[in-house]
Coordinates of C-alpha atoms in Angstrom, one line a residue:
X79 CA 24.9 29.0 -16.4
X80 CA 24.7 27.2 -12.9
X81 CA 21.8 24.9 -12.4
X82 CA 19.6 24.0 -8.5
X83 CA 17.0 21.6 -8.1
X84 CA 14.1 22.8 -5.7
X85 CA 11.3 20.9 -4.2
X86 CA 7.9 23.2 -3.2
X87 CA 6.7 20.3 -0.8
X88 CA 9.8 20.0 1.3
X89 CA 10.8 24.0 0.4
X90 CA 14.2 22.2 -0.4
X91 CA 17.1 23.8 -2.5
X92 CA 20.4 22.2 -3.6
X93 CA 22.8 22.6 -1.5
X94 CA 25.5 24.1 -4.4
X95 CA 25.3 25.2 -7.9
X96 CA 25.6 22.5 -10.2
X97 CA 27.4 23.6 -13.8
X98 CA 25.6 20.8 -15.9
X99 CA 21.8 20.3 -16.1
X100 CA 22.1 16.8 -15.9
X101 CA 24.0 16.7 -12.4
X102 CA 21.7 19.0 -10.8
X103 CA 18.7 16.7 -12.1
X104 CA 20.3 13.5 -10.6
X105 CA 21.0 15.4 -7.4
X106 CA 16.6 15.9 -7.8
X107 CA 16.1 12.1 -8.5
X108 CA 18.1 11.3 -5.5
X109 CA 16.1 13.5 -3.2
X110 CA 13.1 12.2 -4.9
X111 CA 14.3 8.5 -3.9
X112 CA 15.5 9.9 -0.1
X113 CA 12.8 12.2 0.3
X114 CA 9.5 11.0 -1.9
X115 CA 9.9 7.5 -2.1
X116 CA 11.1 8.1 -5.9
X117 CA 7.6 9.8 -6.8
X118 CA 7.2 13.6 -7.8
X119 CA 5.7 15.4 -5.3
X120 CA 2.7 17.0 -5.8
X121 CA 3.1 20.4 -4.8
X122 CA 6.1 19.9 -8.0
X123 CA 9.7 19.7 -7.8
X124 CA 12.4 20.7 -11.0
X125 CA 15.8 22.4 -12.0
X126 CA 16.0 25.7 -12.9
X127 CA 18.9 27.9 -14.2
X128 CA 19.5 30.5 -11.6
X129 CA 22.3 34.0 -11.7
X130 CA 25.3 34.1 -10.1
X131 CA 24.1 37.0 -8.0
X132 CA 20.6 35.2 -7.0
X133 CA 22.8 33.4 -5.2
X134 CA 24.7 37.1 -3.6
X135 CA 28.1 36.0 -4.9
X136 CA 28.0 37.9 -8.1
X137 CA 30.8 40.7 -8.4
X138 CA 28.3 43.7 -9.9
X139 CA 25.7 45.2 -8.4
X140 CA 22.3 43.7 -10.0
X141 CA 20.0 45.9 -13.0
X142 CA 18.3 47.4 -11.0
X143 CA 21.0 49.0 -8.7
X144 CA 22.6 51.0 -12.3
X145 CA 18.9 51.9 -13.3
X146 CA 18.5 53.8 -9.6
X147 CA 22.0 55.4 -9.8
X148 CA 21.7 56.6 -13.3
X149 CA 18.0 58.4 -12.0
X150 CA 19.9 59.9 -9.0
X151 CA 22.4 61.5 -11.4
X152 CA 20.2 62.7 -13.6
X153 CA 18.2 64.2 -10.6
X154 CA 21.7 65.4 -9.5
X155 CA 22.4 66.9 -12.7
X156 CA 19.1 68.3 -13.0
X157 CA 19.3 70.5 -9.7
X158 CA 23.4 71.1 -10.3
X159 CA 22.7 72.6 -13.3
X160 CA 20.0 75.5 -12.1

């Protein structure tokens, strides 16, 4: 699962995925030390996991994209079927 460091009081992102936790947390330190004089900021910072298609490069359409389809068949059916 692909890994990003953000940062709420510079609204920064990584700039790519990172595979392993531990590379997108030193990729955090070292915007910590650039950005925040190696201090946490107080609006927070961290590494999160995020989806391939939060991201918009995932192959599939997301959930809820299936969930409206499958209602607009059933509708469909429905009214097909009278």
């Amino acid at each position: 699962m692909p890994y990003e460091y953000w940062c709420a009081a510079c609204e920064a992102l990584s700039a790519e995925r990172h595979e392993r936790r531990e590379d997108a947390e030193d990729e955090l330190a070292e915007h910590r030390r650039a950005a925040h004089g190696g201090l946490r900021p107080a609006r927070g910072d961290g590494v999160r996991r995020v989806h391939a298609e939060a991201r918009g490069d995932g192959c599939l359409p997301a959930g809820w994209f299936w969930a409206v389809l499958f209602l607009l068949a059933l509708v469909l059916a429905n009214c097909w079927g009278r």
